[in-house]
Amino acid sequence: MSTKEQVVLGEVLGPLSDGERLKAESNFLRGTIAEDLANPITGAVTGDNFTLIRFHGMYLQDDRDIRAERAKQKLEPLHTLMVRARLPAGVITPTQWLGVDKWADEHTLYGSIRLTTRQTFQYHGILKPNIKKVHKALSSIGIDTIGTAADMNRNVLCTANPYQSEVHKEAYAWAQKISEHFLPHASGYAEVWLDADKIESTVKEEEQILGSTYLPRKFKTTIAIPPLNDVDVHANDLNFVAIQEDGKLIGFNVLVGGGLAMTHGDTSTYPRRADDFGFIPVEKTLAFAQAVVTTQRDWGNRSNRKNAKTKYTLDRVGIDVFKAEVEKRAGGEFEVSRPYEFTERGDRIGWSEGIDGKHYLSLFIENGRILDLPGKPLKTGMTELAKIHKGDFRITANQNLIVAGVPSDQKMAIEKIAVEHGLMDESVSEQRKNSMACVAFPTCPLAMAEAERFLPSFVTDVEGLLQKHQLPTEENIILRVTGCPNGCGRSMLAEVGLVGKAPGRYNLHLGGNRSGTRIPKMYKENITDKQILSELDDLIGQWSRDRESNEGFGDFTIRTGIIDEVFVSKRDFYA
Ligand code: SRM
Ligand code: SF4
């Protein structure tokens, strides 16, 4: 047997993938990135560095709208870098925001700040000569981009709940601790991007938790505070569901093995809900987190990246076997899960009051894109808010933003700015607030169909259908669109999920629920937006006529047999 084959619990998984070679040879993620950055011949980074920069939170992209035109002119694609910040729980201060805002103008081609479904922001369109300037600028305000992409523990999410401010404070602290616990310790990031001095060759670097070949695949962690499931736990490898007693955080139920991506036509890939392993007291959080991460590190498939995530490891080795290994490594057993219920997911747009007596303003940002639009200078509005706000901002997992901790005497001033700049707009429908899309074209290299640019007008059409069928204005359907089956906009937890198949064509999935605990199944394959609207016209009509009181659209489609329920994703999703 080749020494390069991976064997887990006696099972031969196959030869290690090229991604494993690349990590092993990278000298703790340095590769030859520094040389590549200095090469003026191309706007790209090349060879292994294309992948290695992802470990530092960056992607090489090009503008797909002009790719063909540039090829005709015999020019290389317009290569740019996308950068994703590490912002545990989405918390960012007004001072930091002012910097982020300024550098979007100075260093990016698009001048926008894009809030993501993982509570952080991305810059798109940075030219190679500017990339170090961006890292140094972010570093000067205490922001890094380490581990926000590639085979790392990604940005740690935490419910952006404006109501339960005390528990939120504790949960946020755990999100930060978990994020820091799983950061790489080698100094490659600082050397390559911040020009820090090279470490002495006598110092032996090692990554005690991640290991020299890091994780088999991306790894995603959340902290959720019920009844809100705004972080969508079932999209994530590891989830800590907060359990409170008398308003204090006493521990977490631990959910393992969620994930949403699949590949068209490959039934060995599928979206999967996370399994509830049981309760742990709060002081054991890091021990259990580390036990889950290292079990996945050692047992995850390093031969086939398509089946490498924790969800596939659980299904391959068995949930009980995985759980027992976690207990062994954590040095303790899971207790019986404590009762909790998720009842909703969206952000409560508008003002709310926390138990700390402060005010919280949740702003709806369509698809998370912060840019000065005609009649809606959102970016300028955010700058004006940052100039006077004394609390912090929280980016939500629904691509929105909360102005958090506003004292009563500042409420009016904040609201005035928000209204004047289109950040607060009462005419936005509940349907629009509950619709979300991934980035897709023009920057995403994997997009098969439009998503962010398609959603706004599609929502207008859906609003028309809700009106036509006389549904009350507060009614809505959780609607999500992704430009491909990777699922970045989490369509696989929507009541109506569209998954890009080809330009202008999508698979239509139905049957998710409002709390985000059910995976929607494919109803129609590869249809156009017009066909989707025609299907929805019929289905929304039935829902309006025949639904039980308060019955959500997704629940209705299941109860009436329009679509089958997905119980066990691997079995039912493709049945
Ligand atoms: Fe994602 C890859 C954008 C959340 C599953 N995702 C990509 C890339 C980087 C394309 C690429 O690999 O070159 C996209 C960049 C587009 C662009 O131009 O910005 C991209 N993903 C996004 C964001 C920005 C979507 C958004 O509109 O907000 C989200 C950034 C999150 C962050 O801040 O870290 C984003 N991606 C997600 C989610 C949702 C979530 O985490 O809650 C998922 C599904 C959950 C899951 O992981 O199962 C997701 N993205 C993927 C996958 C499929 C992974 C897999 O298991 O196979 C890929 C492709 C890959 O990794 O090979 C991918
Ligand atoms: Fe790109 Fe696909 Fe993710 Fe959308 S779902 S951002 S198209 S990778």
XYZ file of C-alpha atoms and ligand atoms in Angstrom:
646
model
C 0.000 0.000 0.000
C 1.300 3.466 -0.852
C 2.303 5.525 2.162
C 0.335 8.327 0.541
C -2.941 6.466 1.026
C -5.310 7.565 3.752
C -6.649 4.875 6.068
C -9.284 5.688 8.693
C -10.475 3.064 11.202
C -9.119 0.335 8.929
C -10.869 1.655 5.831
C -8.670 2.660 2.881
C -10.029 5.940 1.544
C -7.549 6.228 -1.314
C -4.484 8.268 -2.260
C -4.170 11.710 -0.741
C -5.528 14.460 -2.976
C -3.261 17.085 -4.533
C -4.654 19.580 -2.054
C -2.915 17.612 0.707
C 0.444 17.716 -1.098
C 0.057 21.426 -1.552
C -0.578 22.069 2.144
C 2.260 19.788 3.240
C 4.742 21.525 0.936
C 3.578 25.062 1.708
C 5.976 25.867 4.569
C 3.057 26.690 6.849
C 1.090 28.459 4.120
C 3.840 30.743 2.835
C 4.431 28.983 -0.470
C 5.999 31.396 -2.919
C 3.265 33.998 -2.488
C 5.755 36.792 -1.787
C 7.545 36.170 -5.121
C 4.234 36.010 -6.961
C 3.129 39.360 -5.544
C 6.292 40.941 -6.873
C 5.788 39.572 -10.398
C 4.504 42.445 -12.603
C 3.969 40.285 -15.725
C 0.569 39.014 -14.600
C -2.233 40.311 -12.390
C -2.748 36.775 -11.122
C -1.135 34.601 -8.482
C -0.002 31.341 -9.931
C 0.433 27.618 -9.266
C -0.058 26.470 -5.662
C -0.317 30.096 -4.549
C -3.761 30.292 -6.192
C -4.970 27.967 -3.421
C -2.595 29.033 -0.647
C -3.814 32.645 -0.568
C -7.228 31.274 0.404
C -5.844 30.155 3.769
C -5.081 33.842 4.306
C -8.665 34.839 3.402
C -8.285 35.780 -0.263
C -9.466 34.499 -3.636
C -8.194 35.195 -7.112
C -11.124 36.236 -9.305
C -11.771 37.986 -12.581
C -14.638 40.073 -13.902
C -16.720 37.526 -15.827
C -18.784 40.228 -17.553
C -15.724 41.276 -19.554
C -13.846 37.968 -19.744
C -14.837 37.136 -23.333
C -14.222 40.674 -24.568
C -10.717 40.722 -23.052
C -9.969 37.303 -24.555
C -10.977 38.683 -27.966
C -8.495 41.502 -27.446
C -5.870 38.929 -26.435
C -5.686 40.347 -22.925
C -5.481 38.177 -19.831
C -8.665 38.230 -17.725
C -9.009 41.257 -15.446
C -7.580 39.483 -12.405
C -8.458 40.896 -9.015
C -8.405 39.653 -5.457
C -11.373 39.267 -3.172
C -10.627 39.626 0.531
C -12.810 38.299 3.361
C -12.379 39.641 6.895
C -12.400 37.584 10.102
C -15.042 39.135 12.304
C -16.285 36.699 14.966
C -20.037 37.212 15.537
C -19.964 40.032 12.985
C -19.001 42.704 15.506
C -17.236 45.775 14.111
C -16.723 49.164 15.746
C -17.626 52.492 14.112
C -13.918 53.428 14.014
C -13.143 50.204 12.198
C -16.039 50.821 9.833
C -14.673 54.229 8.851
C -11.428 52.568 7.811
C -13.175 49.755 5.949
C -15.296 52.323 4.121
C -12.344 54.509 3.109
C -10.234 51.629 1.797
C -13.134 50.275 -0.274
C -12.885 53.551 -2.227
C -9.113 53.711 -2.302
C -8.180 50.123 -3.097
C -11.051 48.316 -4.853
C -12.393 48.569 -8.395
C -16.047 48.299 -7.382
C -15.964 50.567 -4.314
C -18.451 48.379 -2.475
C -18.466 46.552 0.847
C -20.281 43.210 0.650
C -21.810 41.807 3.844
C -21.804 38.009 3.716
C -23.951 35.146 4.975
C -21.221 34.464 7.556
C -21.411 37.794 9.388
C -18.446 39.467 7.828
C -17.578 41.671 4.859
C -15.728 41.141 1.619
C -13.902 43.543 -0.626
C -14.139 42.624 -4.298
C -11.851 43.913 -7.033
C -8.448 44.540 -5.460
C -5.587 44.692 -7.957
C -2.505 42.700 -7.004
C -0.275 45.755 -6.395
C -2.787 47.008 -3.786
C -3.289 43.841 -1.808
C -0.602 44.351 0.825
C -1.827 47.910 1.391
C -5.259 46.490 2.177
C -3.898 43.966 4.679
C -1.739 46.546 6.391
C -4.633 49.005 6.560
C -6.999 46.401 8.040
C -4.324 45.300 10.486
C -3.916 48.896 11.664
C -7.525 48.788 12.925
C -7.258 45.292 14.405
C -8.845 43.296 11.563
C -7.253 40.277 9.908
C -8.463 37.836 7.269
C -6.801 34.679 8.611
C -8.604 31.411 8.032
C -11.719 32.944 6.464
C -11.376 30.631 3.478
C -9.837 27.227 2.589
C -9.447 24.279 4.979
C -9.768 26.218 8.202
C -12.291 27.010 10.897
C -14.119 29.872 9.166
C -15.555 33.049 10.656
C -17.439 31.970 13.791
C -21.096 32.998 13.764
C -23.205 34.050 16.721
C -26.867 35.039 16.899
C -27.061 38.775 16.386
C -29.907 38.980 18.858
C -30.602 42.506 19.950
C -33.003 41.476 22.710
C -31.058 39.188 24.973
C -28.130 41.487 25.365
C -26.655 39.798 28.474
C -26.584 36.284 27.026
C -25.435 37.756 23.744
C -22.442 39.274 25.474
C -21.381 35.873 26.835
C -22.110 34.072 23.584
C -20.111 36.671 21.666
C -17.151 36.137 23.989
C -17.304 32.397 23.201
C -17.456 33.097 19.472
C -14.246 35.122 19.813
C -12.538 32.476 21.947
C -13.437 29.683 19.541
C -12.279 31.718 16.560
C -8.932 32.454 18.204
C -8.479 28.904 19.494
C -8.472 27.514 15.961
C -6.350 30.160 14.275
C -3.071 28.992 12.781
C -0.107 30.038 14.934
C 2.668 30.051 12.353
C 3.651 33.542 11.306
C 3.226 33.177 7.540
C 0.327 35.654 7.400
C 2.266 38.420 9.121
C 5.385 37.763 7.035
C 3.687 37.670 3.650
C 1.076 40.403 4.023
C 2.365 42.675 6.755
C 6.090 42.422 5.975
C 6.818 41.171 9.487
C 10.356 39.898 10.054
C 10.950 36.298 9.059
C 11.145 33.995 12.055
C 14.548 32.534 12.907
C 15.173 29.199 11.242
C 16.037 27.705 14.643
C 12.459 28.160 15.821
C 10.477 25.069 14.945
C 6.979 26.004 13.856
C 4.076 23.690 14.447
C 0.312 23.795 14.468
C -0.745 21.783 17.491
C -4.450 21.745 16.738
C -4.632 22.149 12.983
C -1.538 20.120 12.131
C 0.799 20.814 9.239
C -1.825 19.840 6.674
C -4.645 21.758 8.375
C -8.210 20.445 8.091
C -9.430 18.167 5.280
C -11.904 20.831 4.153
C -13.554 24.057 5.279
C -15.043 23.887 8.775
C -17.882 26.090 10.026
C -18.891 26.893 13.597
C -21.790 28.810 15.135
C -23.286 29.831 18.433
C -27.072 30.090 18.270
C -29.324 31.660 20.885
C -32.825 30.111 20.653
C -35.522 30.860 19.703
C -33.606 32.581 16.865
C -31.826 30.401 14.339
C -30.521 33.360 12.343
C -27.149 31.622 11.955
C -28.764 28.599 10.263
C -27.157 25.897 12.380
C -27.866 23.156 9.850
C -25.464 24.750 7.380
C -22.578 24.294 9.816
C -20.155 21.577 10.937
C -20.244 22.494 14.632
C -22.925 24.399 16.499
C -23.300 25.471 20.093
C -26.957 26.096 20.913
C -27.082 28.333 24.003
C -28.978 26.990 27.006
C -29.909 29.572 29.618
C -31.091 29.416 33.190
C -32.365 32.582 34.881
C -30.960 34.702 32.072
C -27.467 33.211 32.398
C -25.687 31.028 29.891
C -25.129 27.630 31.543
C -23.991 25.557 28.600
C -24.687 24.428 25.073
C -26.352 21.650 23.156
C -23.785 20.610 20.562
C -24.950 19.944 17.000
C -22.481 18.398 14.564
C -22.385 17.683 10.840
C -24.540 20.213 9.007
C -23.676 21.431 5.513
C -25.512 22.476 2.377
C -23.342 22.007 -0.693
C -23.868 19.439 -3.406
C -22.753 18.954 -7.008
C -25.292 18.692 -9.817
C -25.543 15.079 -10.949
C -23.369 13.632 -8.157
C -25.544 11.881 -5.579
C -22.570 11.190 -3.316
C -22.921 14.875 -2.378
C -25.956 16.221 -0.545
C -27.100 18.835 1.966
C -27.320 17.467 5.502
C -28.787 18.568 8.821
C -26.569 18.608 11.893
C -27.062 15.900 14.568
C -27.651 16.760 18.203
C -24.831 15.157 20.252
C -26.050 16.397 23.656
C -25.476 19.068 26.300
C -22.162 20.309 27.698
C -21.597 22.780 30.548
C -20.227 26.117 29.432
C -16.718 25.620 30.847
C -16.207 22.556 28.627
C -16.846 24.479 25.402
C -13.290 24.672 24.093
C -12.477 21.068 25.052
C -15.455 19.735 23.092
C -14.908 22.137 20.202
C -11.325 20.945 19.926
C -12.389 17.305 20.151
C -14.820 17.726 17.241
C -12.307 19.661 15.146
C -9.473 17.176 15.716
C -11.695 14.138 15.093
C -12.691 15.669 11.777
C -9.042 16.620 11.161
C -7.968 12.982 11.573
C -10.973 11.161 10.113
C -12.155 13.528 7.380
C -11.593 12.321 3.825
C -8.288 13.666 2.487
C -8.538 11.628 -0.675
C -11.733 13.064 -2.165
C -12.406 16.730 -1.424
C -16.023 16.392 -2.553
C -16.689 14.068 0.391
C -14.352 15.666 2.889
C -16.632 17.749 5.094
C -17.705 16.649 8.590
C -21.193 15.735 7.317
C -19.696 12.986 5.130
C -17.325 11.814 7.893
C -20.318 11.311 10.205
C -22.204 9.310 7.608
C -19.121 7.267 6.722
C -17.924 6.263 10.218
C -21.338 6.425 11.921
C -22.701 9.077 14.257
C -22.184 6.991 17.415
C -18.573 6.189 16.552
C -17.798 9.845 15.822
C -19.523 10.975 19.017
C -17.681 8.402 21.174
C -14.359 9.599 19.743
C -15.256 13.203 20.552
C -16.069 12.219 24.150
C -12.779 10.330 24.426
C -10.793 13.316 23.168
C -12.747 15.849 25.282
C -12.375 13.725 28.420
C -16.089 13.768 29.267
C -19.475 12.618 28.088
C -22.286 14.565 26.522
C -25.271 14.950 28.851
C -28.822 14.525 27.593
C -29.758 17.477 25.386
C -31.630 20.283 27.110
C -34.949 21.354 25.586
C -34.969 24.366 23.291
C -36.907 25.476 20.249
C -36.031 27.489 17.182
C -39.045 29.439 15.990
C -37.660 32.007 13.585
C -34.678 33.020 11.487
C -34.945 36.439 9.922
C -33.584 39.642 11.378
C -36.178 41.798 13.115
C -35.725 44.825 10.892
C -36.275 48.186 12.643
C -35.850 49.265 16.261
C -35.896 46.975 19.260
C -34.899 47.399 22.871
C -32.380 45.207 24.681
C -32.641 44.214 28.324
C -29.696 46.577 28.846
C -32.124 49.449 28.118
C -30.216 50.338 24.944
C -31.715 50.436 21.465
C -30.848 48.278 18.475
C -31.612 49.244 14.895
C -31.545 46.383 12.387
C -31.022 47.693 8.857
C -32.124 45.697 5.838
C -29.304 45.693 3.269
C -30.468 44.045 0.058
C -28.099 41.122 -0.617
C -25.596 42.704 1.751
C -24.226 45.070 -0.904
C -23.225 48.414 0.614
C -22.745 50.898 -2.184
C -24.033 54.351 -3.049
C -26.984 53.604 -5.336
C -29.082 56.221 -7.176
C -31.451 57.667 -4.561
C -30.022 55.316 -1.916
C -26.532 56.367 -0.819
C -26.161 53.381 1.530
C -22.398 53.579 1.812
C -22.390 57.281 2.646
C -25.197 56.638 5.138
C -23.117 53.996 6.918
C -20.184 56.426 7.097
C -22.408 59.083 8.632
C -23.723 56.571 11.168
C -20.197 55.468 12.033
C -19.198 59.089 12.661
C -21.719 59.530 15.493
C -22.525 56.024 16.786
C -21.143 55.188 20.233
C -21.965 51.457 20.352
C -20.924 48.881 17.793
C -22.228 47.434 14.523
C -23.162 43.779 14.100
C -23.296 42.156 10.708
C -25.944 39.436 10.672
C -25.869 36.021 9.005
C -28.670 37.277 6.747
C -26.391 39.916 5.174
C -27.966 42.727 7.219
C -26.471 45.076 9.794
C -27.472 46.090 13.320
C -26.617 49.468 14.821
C -26.202 48.094 18.340
C -26.298 49.692 21.761
C -27.801 53.100 20.931
C -28.575 55.234 24.019
C -32.079 56.765 24.103
C -30.792 60.288 23.496
C -29.136 59.278 20.208
C -32.028 57.330 18.742
C -33.484 60.220 16.740
C -30.148 61.243 15.229
C -29.363 57.679 14.155
C -32.809 57.212 12.654
C -32.594 60.495 10.733
C -29.358 59.444 9.035
C -30.683 55.949 8.304
C -33.889 57.274 6.715
C -32.156 60.009 4.704
C -29.732 57.523 3.148
C -32.219 54.754 2.331
C -30.906 52.454 5.073
C -34.305 52.526 6.760
C -37.211 52.253 4.388
C -40.701 51.344 5.525
C -41.793 50.505 1.998
C -39.571 47.377 1.919
C -41.889 44.358 2.008
C -41.644 41.414 4.406
C -41.040 39.272 1.329
C -37.959 41.263 0.365
C -36.635 41.204 3.923
C -36.835 37.422 3.885
C -35.154 36.904 0.526
C -31.450 36.361 0.075
C -28.979 35.609 -2.709
C -25.320 34.713 -2.957
C -22.882 36.882 -4.913
C -22.636 34.854 -8.154
C -21.859 36.944 -11.297
C -19.714 38.827 -12.096
C -17.062 37.923 -9.508
C -17.762 34.315 -8.497
C -15.849 31.926 -10.761
C -18.236 29.072 -9.924
C -21.516 30.822 -10.785
C -23.713 29.033 -13.335
C -26.613 31.498 -13.105
C -27.231 34.999 -11.739
C -28.205 35.366 -8.077
C -27.501 38.772 -6.442
C -28.306 40.669 -9.650
C -31.354 38.522 -10.355
C -33.044 38.524 -6.946
C -34.349 42.118 -6.627
C -36.615 41.990 -9.677
C -37.611 38.384 -8.993
C -38.764 39.415 -5.506
C -40.880 42.149 -7.101
C -42.591 39.424 -9.154
C -43.139 37.255 -6.059
C -44.546 40.263 -4.195
C -47.005 40.598 -7.097
C -48.071 36.970 -6.673
C -48.637 37.351 -2.928
C -50.774 40.401 -3.661
C -52.645 38.683 -6.487
C -53.588 35.837 -4.134
C -54.628 38.319 -1.427
C -52.157 37.282 1.205
C -51.738 39.790 4.063
C -48.811 42.214 3.664
C -46.924 40.717 6.624
C -46.963 37.293 4.910
C -43.836 36.050 3.195
C -41.951 33.020 1.966
C -38.314 32.422 2.883
C -36.837 32.678 -0.603
C -33.192 32.137 -1.433
C -31.219 31.962 -4.655
C -27.749 30.610 -5.286
C -25.911 30.765 -8.584
C -24.712 27.167 -8.263
C -25.261 24.168 -5.968
C -22.527 25.176 -3.496
C -25.260 26.884 -1.531
C -23.595 30.092 -0.307
C -26.976 31.860 -0.001
C -28.309 28.791 1.885
C -31.108 27.918 -0.563
C -31.033 24.425 0.910
C -32.670 25.757 4.063
C -35.270 27.960 2.324
C -39.000 27.450 1.856
C -38.397 28.204 -1.818
C -34.835 27.603 -2.919
C -33.506 28.295 -6.403
C -30.237 26.658 -7.387
C -28.462 27.896 -10.510
C -28.083 25.377 -13.316
C -27.195 27.527 -16.344
C -27.688 31.176 -17.357
C -31.364 31.961 -16.695
C -32.145 28.422 -15.455
C -32.574 27.051 -11.954
C -33.650 23.960 -10.043
C -36.675 24.787 -7.893
C -36.645 23.304 -4.377
C -39.620 23.346 -2.000
C -40.375 22.259 1.536
C -37.975 24.003 3.905
C -39.537 25.553 7.000
C -39.441 28.905 8.755
C -37.145 27.827 11.566
C -34.541 26.388 9.209
C -34.681 22.798 10.402
C -35.836 21.136 7.165
C -34.035 20.685 3.859
C -36.100 21.470 0.742
C -36.320 18.858 -1.986
C -36.167 19.401 -5.748
C -39.614 20.030 -7.235
C -38.709 21.033 -10.817
C -35.370 20.770 -12.550
C -33.640 23.250 -14.860
C -36.496 25.675 -15.485
C -36.497 29.359 -16.433
C -37.451 32.217 -14.134
C -40.742 32.606 -16.054
C -41.540 28.927 -15.478
C -40.662 29.282 -11.796
C -43.049 32.218 -11.462
C -45.775 30.250 -13.173
C -45.233 27.322 -10.750
C -45.235 29.723 -7.804
C -48.390 31.426 -9.057
C -50.217 28.119 -8.851
C -48.657 27.048 -5.519
C -49.131 30.401 -3.781
C -52.751 30.382 -4.974
C -53.274 26.961 -3.340
C -51.503 28.119 -0.169
C -53.672 31.215 0.092
C -56.881 29.169 -0.381
C -56.172 26.037 1.620
C -53.646 26.798 4.324
C -54.315 26.267 7.987
C -54.092 29.318 10.208
C -50.557 30.709 10.279
C -49.252 27.810 8.212
C -46.000 28.714 6.478
C -45.604 28.069 2.765
C -43.009 25.323 3.299
C -45.136 23.476 5.872
C -48.106 23.754 3.513
C -46.217 22.135 0.625
C -45.297 19.203 2.892
C -48.717 18.751 4.549
C -50.565 18.726 1.253
C -48.109 16.313 -0.371
C -46.896 18.786 -2.997
C -43.371 17.728 -2.062
C -41.990 14.917 0.133
C -40.279 15.691 3.393
C -36.528 15.165 3.634
C -35.950 13.321 6.932
C -32.596 11.649 6.352
C -30.904 13.790 3.761
C -28.697 11.119 2.219
C -31.674 8.804 1.682
C -34.644 11.098 1.054
C -33.049 14.008 -0.790
C -32.620 12.114 -4.058
C -35.475 9.600 -3.581
Fe -19.457 30.174 -0.310
C -17.191 29.059 -2.517
C -19.185 33.249 -1.608
C -21.150 31.352 2.334
C -20.583 26.997 0.395
N -18.313 30.970 -1.795
C -17.403 30.306 -2.568
C -16.608 31.301 -3.427
C -15.394 31.714 -2.651
C -16.253 30.821 -4.847
C -14.903 30.152 -5.023
O -14.609 29.135 -4.359
O -14.123 30.650 -5.823
C -17.652 32.452 -3.501
C -17.088 33.848 -3.754
C -18.075 34.695 -4.494
C -17.725 36.140 -4.488
O -17.423 36.676 -5.577
O -17.769 36.772 -3.435
C -18.419 32.238 -2.219
N -19.932 31.965 0.307
C -19.814 33.113 -0.405
C -20.512 34.270 0.287
C -19.825 35.615 0.082
C -21.969 34.318 -0.202
C -22.760 35.548 0.167
O -23.456 36.003 -0.745
O -22.734 36.021 1.281
C -20.516 33.725 1.719
C -19.260 34.098 2.456
C -19.276 33.564 3.835
C -18.120 34.023 4.684
O -18.078 35.205 5.016
O -17.298 33.176 5.047
C -20.529 32.227 1.481
N -20.574 29.298 1.153
C -21.297 29.990 2.078
C -22.267 29.124 2.691
C -23.319 29.536 3.703
C -22.829 29.526 5.109
O -21.656 29.228 5.378
O -23.644 29.826 5.983
C -22.098 27.864 2.112
C -22.996 26.618 2.369
C -22.782 25.985 3.682
C -21.779 24.882 3.580
O -20.584 25.184 3.664
O -22.186 23.736 3.378
C -21.022 27.981 1.158
N -18.904 28.280 -0.935
C -19.508 27.100 -0.560
C -18.896 26.016 -1.292
C -19.248 24.512 -1.175
C -18.525 23.845 -0.064
C -18.708 22.345 -0.043
O -19.023 21.829 1.018
O -18.524 21.701 -1.086
C -17.915 26.593 -2.132
C -16.986 25.862 -3.121
C -15.881 25.136 -2.435
O -15.586 25.326 -1.264
O -15.266 24.337 -3.134
C -17.967 28.007 -1.893
Fe -20.618 31.393 -6.228
Fe -22.093 29.223 -6.179
Fe -21.375 30.365 -3.916
Fe -23.153 31.542 -5.419
S -23.423 29.552 -4.463
S -21.359 32.549 -4.484
S -22.474 31.034 -7.451
S -20.012 29.426 -5.337
